[in-house]
Protein backbone atom coordinates (compact mmCIF):
# COMPACT_ATOMS: atom_id res chain seq x y z
CA MET A 1 -23.32 -6.85 17.97
CA PRO A 2 -24.79 -4.31 20.74
CA GLY A 3 -23.13 -5.28 24.13
CA LEU A 4 -19.35 -6.02 23.04
CA SER A 5 -16.75 -5.78 26.12
CA ARG A 6 -14.66 -2.58 26.82
CA PRO A 7 -11.51 -3.43 25.07
CA THR A 8 -8.81 -4.00 27.14
CA GLY A 9 -4.44 -3.83 26.22
CA LYS A 10 -4.68 -7.71 26.85
CA SER A 11 -7.44 -7.97 24.61
CA VAL A 12 -6.57 -6.28 21.73
CA ARG A 13 -3.06 -7.39 21.99
CA ASP A 14 -4.35 -10.95 21.72
CA LEU A 15 -6.69 -10.02 18.92
CA HIS A 16 -3.23 -8.67 16.77
CA HIS A 17 -1.59 -11.53 17.26
CA LYS A 18 -4.66 -13.91 15.93
CA LEU A 19 -5.01 -11.88 13.15
CA GLU A 20 -1.46 -10.89 12.08
CA LEU A 21 -0.87 -15.26 11.81
CA ASP A 22 -4.55 -15.30 10.08
CA TRP A 23 -3.62 -12.46 7.51
CA GLY A 24 0.18 -13.14 7.18
CA PRO A 25 0.44 -15.31 3.79
CA ARG A 26 -1.71 -12.62 2.20
CA ILE A 27 -0.10 -9.69 3.04
CA ARG A 28 3.30 -11.00 2.34
CA LEU A 29 1.90 -12.18 -1.57
CA ASP A 30 -0.05 -8.75 -1.73
CA GLU A 31 3.54 -7.16 -0.64
CA GLU A 32 5.03 -9.35 -3.28
CA PHE A 33 2.46 -7.94 -6.02
CA ARG A 34 2.85 -4.06 -4.92
CA ASP A 35 6.62 -4.16 -4.80
CA LEU A 36 5.59 -5.53 -8.79
CA VAL A 37 3.21 -2.24 -9.61
CA HIS A 38 5.86 0.25 -8.45
CA GLN A 39 9.03 -2.18 -10.26
CA ARG A 40 10.61 -2.80 -6.89
CA ASN A 41 10.29 -6.54 -7.47
CA PRO A 42 13.22 -8.41 -7.10
CA ILE A 43 15.66 -10.25 -10.22
CA GLU A 44 18.03 -12.62 -9.77
CA THR A 45 19.28 -12.52 -13.18
CA LEU A 46 22.48 -14.42 -12.57
CA GLU A 47 23.60 -16.67 -9.28
CA LEU A 48 25.23 -14.99 -6.92
CA SER A 49 28.92 -17.21 -7.29
CA ASP A 50 32.43 -16.83 -6.89
CA ASP A 51 32.85 -17.52 -10.12
CA ARG A 52 30.79 -15.11 -11.66
CA ASN A 53 32.62 -12.80 -13.81
CA ILE A 54 29.65 -10.77 -14.67
CA ASP A 55 27.87 -7.53 -13.23
CA PRO A 56 23.86 -8.28 -13.99
CA MET A 57 21.55 -5.61 -14.94
CA GLU A 58 18.21 -5.46 -13.67
CA PHE A 59 15.37 -4.27 -16.21
CA ARG A 60 11.99 -4.39 -15.14
CA SER A 61 9.17 -3.06 -17.73
CA GLY A 62 6.31 -1.69 -15.75
CA ARG A 63 3.85 -3.69 -17.41
CA ALA A 64 1.90 -4.47 -14.09
CA GLY A 65 2.13 -0.77 -12.96
CA GLY A 66 0.43 -0.02 -16.92
CA ILE A 67 -1.78 -3.00 -16.19
CA ILE A 68 -3.37 -0.88 -12.93
CA GLU A 69 -3.24 2.46 -14.63
CA HIS A 70 -5.26 1.78 -17.38
CA ALA A 71 -7.74 -0.61 -16.27
CA GLY A 72 -8.18 1.73 -13.06
CA GLY A 73 -10.71 4.31 -15.65
CA LEU A 74 -12.83 0.99 -15.16
CA LEU A 75 -13.34 1.28 -11.42
CA MET A 76 -14.05 5.03 -11.35
CA ALA A 77 -17.69 5.24 -11.75
CA ARG A 78 -19.44 6.90 -8.60
CA PRO A 79 -21.51 4.12 -6.63
CA ALA A 80 -25.14 4.91 -6.85
CA MET A 81 -27.05 5.51 -3.25
CA HIS A 82 -30.22 3.65 -2.50
CA ALA A 83 -31.97 3.68 1.02
CA GLU A 84 -34.82 0.79 1.20
CA PRO A 85 -37.91 2.16 3.25
CA PRO A 86 -38.83 -0.26 6.12
CA THR A 87 -42.60 0.47 4.76
CA LEU A 88 -44.45 1.43 1.68
CA ASN A 89 -46.08 4.29 3.53
CA THR A 90 -45.80 7.97 2.55
CA GLU A 91 -43.21 9.21 5.29
CA ASP A 92 -40.76 6.27 5.28
CA THR A 93 -40.63 6.23 1.30
CA ARG A 94 -39.96 10.31 1.88
CA THR A 95 -36.87 9.89 4.32
CA ALA A 96 -35.75 6.87 2.24
CA GLU A 97 -35.39 9.64 -0.45
CA GLN A 98 -33.98 12.09 1.70
CA VAL A 99 -31.10 9.67 3.41
CA GLU A 100 -30.18 8.88 -0.26
CA ARG A 101 -29.56 12.32 -1.61
CA ALA A 102 -28.06 13.18 2.12
CA SER A 103 -25.91 9.90 1.50
CA ALA A 104 -25.19 11.05 -2.33
CA ASN A 105 -24.27 15.02 -1.60
CA LEU A 106 -22.25 13.84 1.71
CA PHE A 107 -20.20 11.39 -0.83
CA GLU A 108 -19.51 13.89 -3.58
CA LYS A 109 -17.92 16.01 -0.52
CA GLU A 110 -15.60 13.84 1.10
CA LEU A 111 -14.68 12.83 -2.33
CA ILE A 112 -14.19 16.31 -3.43
CA ALA A 113 -11.97 16.64 0.14
CA ASN A 114 -10.11 13.36 0.50
CA ASN A 115 -10.07 11.95 -3.65
CA PHE A 116 -10.65 8.66 -2.38
CA TRP A 117 -12.30 6.80 -4.84
CA GLN A 118 -8.82 6.50 -6.54
CA SER A 119 -7.49 4.98 -3.95
CA VAL A 120 -9.89 2.45 -3.24
CA GLY A 121 -10.08 1.20 -7.05
CA ARG A 122 -6.24 0.48 -7.20
CA ASP A 123 -7.06 -1.69 -4.27
CA ILE A 124 -9.25 -3.55 -5.77
CA LEU A 125 -6.79 -4.14 -8.57
CA ILE A 126 -3.81 -5.30 -6.99
CA TYR A 127 -5.00 -6.91 -3.81
CA GLY A 128 -8.56 -7.98 -4.66
CA ARG A 129 -10.20 -5.56 -1.61
CA ALA A 130 -10.20 -1.97 -0.14
CA PHE A 131 -11.29 -0.85 2.73
CA ILE A 132 -13.31 2.81 3.30
CA LYS A 133 -13.77 4.40 7.02
CA SER A 134 -16.32 6.51 7.86
CA MET A 135 -16.26 8.25 11.12
CA LEU A 136 -18.16 11.12 12.93
CA SER A 137 -16.16 14.36 14.54
CA ALA A 138 -18.63 15.54 16.65
CA SER A 139 -16.34 17.67 18.24
CA GLN A 140 -16.14 20.01 14.86
CA TRP A 141 -19.50 21.43 15.88
CA THR A 142 -19.38 22.00 19.79
CA ALA A 143 -18.63 25.54 21.18
CA GLU A 144 -15.30 25.15 21.68
CA ALA A 145 -14.65 24.55 17.89
CA GLY A 146 -16.45 28.07 17.22
CA TYR A 147 -20.40 26.63 16.76
CA PRO A 148 -22.38 29.57 17.47
CA VAL A 149 -24.22 29.45 20.61
CA ARG A 150 -27.75 31.02 20.56
CA GLU A 151 -27.84 34.30 22.44
CA SER A 152 -30.55 35.69 24.48
CA LYS A 153 -33.02 37.84 22.53
CA GLU A 154 -31.96 35.85 18.89
CA THR A 155 -34.45 35.08 16.72
CA ASP A 156 -35.25 31.51 15.28
CA LYS A 157 -34.57 32.75 12.08
CA ASP A 158 -31.31 34.98 13.22
CA TYR A 159 -30.01 32.05 14.94
CA LEU A 160 -30.50 30.17 12.11
CA THR A 161 -28.51 31.83 9.79
CA ARG A 162 -25.55 33.02 11.56
CA ILE A 163 -25.38 29.04 12.00
CA ARG A 164 -25.74 28.35 8.19
CA LYS A 165 -22.64 31.19 7.67
CA TRP A 166 -20.78 29.78 10.00
CA LYS A 167 -21.10 26.40 8.56
CA GLU A 168 -20.17 27.69 4.96
CA THR A 169 -17.18 29.52 6.23
CA GLU A 170 -15.15 28.53 9.32
CA GLY A 171 -17.19 25.25 10.15
CA LYS A 172 -15.67 22.05 9.58
CA PHE A 173 -17.84 19.22 8.34
CA PRO A 174 -18.39 16.35 11.58
CA PHE A 175 -18.18 13.48 9.46
CA VAL A 176 -15.01 11.59 7.57
CA ILE A 177 -15.03 9.19 4.76
CA GLN A 178 -11.78 8.37 4.01
CA HIS A 179 -9.41 5.30 2.04
CA VAL A 180 -7.74 2.50 4.43
CA PRO A 181 -4.68 0.80 2.78
CA ALA A 182 -5.30 -2.53 2.33
CA LEU A 183 -1.97 -3.81 3.50
CA GLY A 184 -2.62 -1.29 6.93
CA VAL A 185 -5.53 -3.05 8.40
CA LEU A 186 -6.14 -6.52 10.00
CA PRO A 187 -9.80 -6.93 9.59
CA LEU A 188 -11.76 -9.80 11.48
CA LEU A 189 -14.20 -11.25 9.16
CA ASP A 190 -17.39 -13.04 9.79
CA SER A 191 -18.78 -15.60 7.16
CA SER A 192 -20.08 -13.69 5.21
CA ASP A 193 -16.61 -11.29 5.00
CA ASN A 194 -18.33 -8.31 6.96
CA VAL A 195 -15.70 -6.51 9.13
CA LEU A 196 -16.47 -7.30 12.73
CA ALA A 197 -12.85 -5.43 14.45
CA THR A 198 -9.94 -3.80 13.13
CA ILE A 199 -6.20 -3.60 14.02
CA GLU A 200 -4.00 -0.33 12.58
CA VAL A 201 -0.73 0.79 13.89
CA LYS A 202 -0.26 3.99 13.60
CA TRP A 203 2.91 6.31 14.81
CA ALA A 204 2.41 9.55 17.20
CA THR A 205 5.20 11.62 18.30
CA ALA A 206 6.09 11.24 21.62
CA LYS A 207 4.84 14.69 22.42
CA ILE A 208 1.83 14.10 21.17
CA LEU A 209 1.51 11.22 23.43
CA ALA A 210 2.51 12.68 26.01
CA ASP A 211 0.42 16.18 25.65
CA ASP A 212 -2.38 15.16 24.05
CA PHE A 213 -3.28 11.63 25.15
CA GLY A 214 -1.32 11.89 28.85
CA SER A 215 0.71 9.18 28.84
CA LYS A 216 2.53 8.51 31.53
CA THR A 217 4.91 6.11 30.13
CA VAL A 218 6.14 8.63 27.66
CA GLN A 219 5.85 11.17 29.59
CA ASP A 220 8.28 9.58 31.99
CA MET A 221 10.46 8.56 29.73
CA LEU A 222 10.61 12.11 27.56
CA SER A 223 11.81 13.54 31.39
CA ARG A 224 14.68 10.88 31.89
CA ARG A 225 15.34 11.81 28.39
CA THR A 226 15.33 8.71 27.12
CA LEU A 227 13.12 10.10 24.10
CA LYS A 228 13.40 13.03 22.22
CA TRP A 229 10.15 14.70 21.57
CA TYR A 230 10.15 13.67 17.70
CA ASP A 231 10.51 10.44 18.26
CA GLU A 232 7.76 8.38 16.86
CA LEU A 233 6.26 5.36 18.83
CA PRO A 234 3.82 2.13 17.52
CA VAL A 235 -0.02 3.76 18.08
CA ILE A 236 -2.70 0.40 17.80
CA GLU A 237 -6.29 1.76 16.95
CA TYR A 238 -8.95 -0.86 17.73
CA ILE A 239 -12.41 -0.60 16.71
CA ASP A 240 -15.07 -3.13 16.37
CA ASN A 241 -19.04 -2.62 16.36
CA GLU A 242 -19.07 -0.19 19.14
CA TRP A 243 -16.13 0.68 21.04
CA VAL A 244 -12.44 3.24 19.25
CA SER A 245 -9.54 2.61 21.63
CA TYR A 246 -5.85 3.92 20.87
CA LEU A 247 -3.32 2.08 22.90
CA LEU A 248 0.49 2.51 22.99
CA ALA A 249 1.93 -0.76 21.50
CA GLY A 250 5.66 -0.53 23.11
CA THR A 251 8.14 2.50 23.08
CA GLU A 252 10.91 1.05 21.00
CA VAL A 253 11.52 4.40 18.21
CA ARG A 254 10.53 4.12 14.86
CA ARG A 255 13.06 3.93 12.51
CA ARG A 256 12.33 5.08 8.31
CA ASP A 257 15.38 3.16 6.98
CA THR A 258 14.49 0.20 7.76
CA PRO A 259 11.34 -2.25 6.60
CA GLU A 260 8.36 -1.94 9.78
CA THR A 261 6.59 -5.03 10.87
CA ASN A 262 3.81 -5.25 11.77
CA ARG A 263 4.50 -7.82 15.29
CA LEU A 264 4.71 -5.92 17.72
CA TYR A 265 3.28 -7.97 20.23
CA LYS A 266 6.16 -10.23 19.99
CA GLY A 267 7.47 -9.82 23.29
CA VAL A 268 4.85 -7.12 25.17
CA LYS A 269 1.59 -9.17 27.05
CA SER A 270 -0.40 -5.87 27.39
CA TYR A 271 -0.94 -3.06 25.47
CA GLN A 272 -1.01 0.20 26.91
CA PRO A 273 -4.66 1.70 27.01
CA LEU A 274 -4.82 5.72 26.07
CA ARG A 275 -8.20 6.79 25.16
CA THR A 276 -11.10 4.64 24.69
CA TRP A 277 -15.19 5.59 23.69
CA ARG A 278 -18.06 4.78 22.09
CA HIS A 279 -18.45 5.34 18.19
CA ASN A 280 -22.27 4.98 18.57
CA LEU A 281 -22.71 4.32 14.53
CA GLY A 282 -24.00 0.85 15.00
CA LYS A 283 -21.91 -0.61 13.17
CA HIS A 284 -18.32 -0.95 12.59
CA PRO A 285 -17.09 2.65 10.70
CA ILE A 286 -14.99 0.56 8.40
CA VAL A 287 -16.38 -1.21 5.29
CA MET A 288 -14.66 -3.79 3.06
CA ILE A 289 -15.16 -3.51 -0.43
CA PRO A 290 -14.09 -6.85 -1.97
CA GLY A 291 -13.00 -7.47 -5.87
CA ILE A 292 -12.92 -10.76 -6.90
CA ARG A 293 -13.98 -14.15 -4.51
CA THR A 294 -12.70 -17.41 -4.87
CA GLU A 295 -15.04 -20.33 -2.91
CA LEU A 296 -10.90 -21.24 -1.26
CA THR A 297 -11.38 -20.06 2.08
CA ASP A 298 -7.71 -19.19 3.51
CA TYR A 299 -7.43 -15.64 3.40
CA LYS A 300 -4.41 -15.75 0.68
CA SER A 301 -6.26 -17.64 -2.12
CA HIS A 302 -9.70 -16.18 -1.20
CA PHE A 303 -9.33 -12.59 -2.31
CA LYS A 304 -8.20 -12.28 -5.68
CA GLY A 305 -6.38 -9.60 -7.67
CA PHE A 306 -6.44 -8.36 -11.17
CA LEU A 307 -2.98 -9.14 -11.99
CA SER A 308 -3.42 -12.87 -10.07
CA ASP A 309 -3.40 -15.00 -13.00
CA ALA A 310 -0.54 -12.95 -14.85
CA LYS A 311 1.84 -12.91 -12.06
CA ASP A 312 4.10 -15.35 -13.24
CA ALA A 313 4.27 -14.02 -16.40
CA LEU A 314 4.60 -10.76 -15.21
CA VAL A 315 8.04 -11.81 -13.39
CA MET A 316 9.13 -14.01 -15.77
CA TYR A 317 9.21 -10.97 -18.46
CA ASP A 318 10.76 -9.12 -16.00
CA PHE A 319 13.69 -11.54 -15.37
CA LEU A 320 13.82 -12.74 -19.36
CA LEU A 321 14.32 -9.12 -20.22
CA SER A 322 17.10 -8.68 -17.60
CA ARG A 323 18.80 -12.07 -18.38
CA LEU A 324 19.12 -10.86 -22.44
CA ALA A 325 20.14 -7.20 -21.25
CA THR A 326 23.25 -8.52 -19.20
CA MET A 327 24.05 -11.20 -21.92
CA ILE A 328 24.16 -8.74 -24.61
CA ASN A 329 25.92 -5.76 -22.18
CA ALA A 330 28.53 -8.57 -21.43
CA TYR A 331 29.31 -10.39 -25.07
CA TYR A 332 28.12 -7.74 -27.76
CA LEU A 333 30.56 -6.90 -30.46
CA PRO A 334 29.98 -4.55 -33.24
CA CYS A 335 30.68 -5.77 -36.38
CA ALA A 336 34.59 -4.32 -36.97
CA SER A 337 35.66 -2.22 -39.73
CA ALA A 338 38.13 -3.09 -42.11
CA SER A 339 41.25 -1.47 -40.67
CA GLU A 340 39.88 -2.02 -36.81
CA GLU A 341 42.36 -4.09 -35.20
CA LEU A 342 41.30 -7.80 -33.09
CA LEU A 343 43.65 -9.12 -30.05
CA LEU A 344 43.69 -12.94 -31.02
CA PRO A 345 43.99 -15.08 -27.94
CA ASP A 346 48.16 -15.44 -28.55
CA GLY A 347 48.07 -12.14 -27.80
CA SER A 348 48.97 -11.10 -31.66
CA ARG A 349 47.03 -8.52 -33.37
CA LYS A 350 45.08 -8.22 -36.92
CA THR A 351 43.06 -6.28 -38.90
CA TYR A 352 39.75 -7.85 -39.65
CA GLY A 353 40.17 -7.07 -43.55
CA GLU A 354 42.98 -8.98 -42.76
CA LEU A 355 41.23 -11.49 -40.71
CA ALA A 356 38.50 -11.58 -43.36
CA SER A 357 40.84 -12.32 -46.33
CA GLU A 358 41.44 -15.46 -44.62
CA GLY A 359 37.76 -16.45 -44.64
CA ARG A 360 37.77 -19.18 -42.14
CA LYS A 361 36.03 -18.97 -38.17
CA PHE A 362 38.41 -17.10 -35.85
CA GLU A 363 38.72 -16.34 -32.21
CA VAL A 364 39.33 -12.74 -30.60
CA MET A 365 39.43 -11.53 -26.92
CA THR A 366 37.09 -8.81 -26.16
CA ARG A 367 35.68 -6.88 -22.69
CA GLY A 368 32.50 -5.74 -22.35
CA LYS A 369 30.81 -3.06 -20.00
CA CYS A 370 30.07 -5.88 -17.53
CA VAL A 371 32.85 -8.30 -18.36
CA PRO A 372 35.84 -7.50 -15.78
CA LYS A 373 38.39 -10.12 -17.92
CA PRO A 374 38.82 -10.41 -21.43
CA VAL A 375 37.10 -13.64 -22.40
CA LEU A 376 37.40 -15.56 -25.70
CA ALA A 377 34.26 -14.64 -28.67
CA TYR A 378 34.47 -16.92 -31.18
CA ALA A 379 33.16 -15.56 -34.71
CA GLU A 380 32.66 -16.60 -38.47
CA PHE A 381 32.04 -14.85 -41.44
CA ALA A 382 28.38 -15.13 -43.38
CA GLY A 383 29.51 -13.51 -46.98
CA ALA A 384 31.27 -10.12 -46.41
CA ALA A 385 30.23 -9.34 -42.33
CA PRO A 386 31.27 -11.17 -39.93
CA ILE A 387 29.11 -13.04 -37.12
CA TYR A 388 29.88 -12.98 -33.37
CA LYS A 389 28.67 -15.62 -31.22
């Protein structure tokens, strides 16, 4: 899609607003799956009430996380690289084979460097989709970065040898493949689920924004001491098929002790551009790898994770385990010995042996670990052993 206009602060802000509305329900559902996998899902064992005299117990089985870990082994096979030659002539076929080998080697190199494939598999299982970003980093092979400059009388062989040695020792590879968390990116998709544009919220310190990005706003705030150099501010990374742009989304300092929100556009008419350039890749650098897709068009239902059909059962399982643990901890009475004294409702005490000799149902007062006040427990005998209800 050539000829895209240069992104502006207003256009990126408006797109952010649109994508937040489109993806909001899906993101909230994904957060429920995330909390279930990481055993952070809320459990309301007993409703909060002034009459409640029991402290509830929360018990999470961890089954969701275990299922994802076991299923992850099924997705660890590496993808096969294939390049289709445009024609059947020998030169095009040979070029396609070289592209296949280069792609496989590049994938292997970045897999060792970033280990992104495992994270991709987990995202597909949990959220029904995963994202990979492939970006050029041409600045790694420049004279400023140490790339060898040919000397006037240096032969071709000597120069190539020096370049090869630099690449093997000091040089960094000018291409990066990395995993993008599914909950950290808002993609604009076409009808075939191809990525057209993306919004990512990142955070940068005030020092980086002032020195590296040259933000006048941040520089002024630092000079007035309304910001500290280590304060983190929100930065939007916008990418489409032609442009990459970083924009300052606001001056509200990040607080890691409070939940983050992507709705930075609220109260902001336009973001402040920091840096914009053409990436020259010819397509969007981020690729979405979908899992199971349904025929439903809304994003909340279109992408189906591995736990989707079992979500209600997993939530109920944790609830029932917590309810059972709460009841047992509150009301369970161990079998008494014959000489153990039990408190009766009238305030008197009798040993279990005395009550057993009467051979009838009786009431005792008990206080469990989670029960702040004594409550009645009813018991009756079945043979020689008591059964408490």
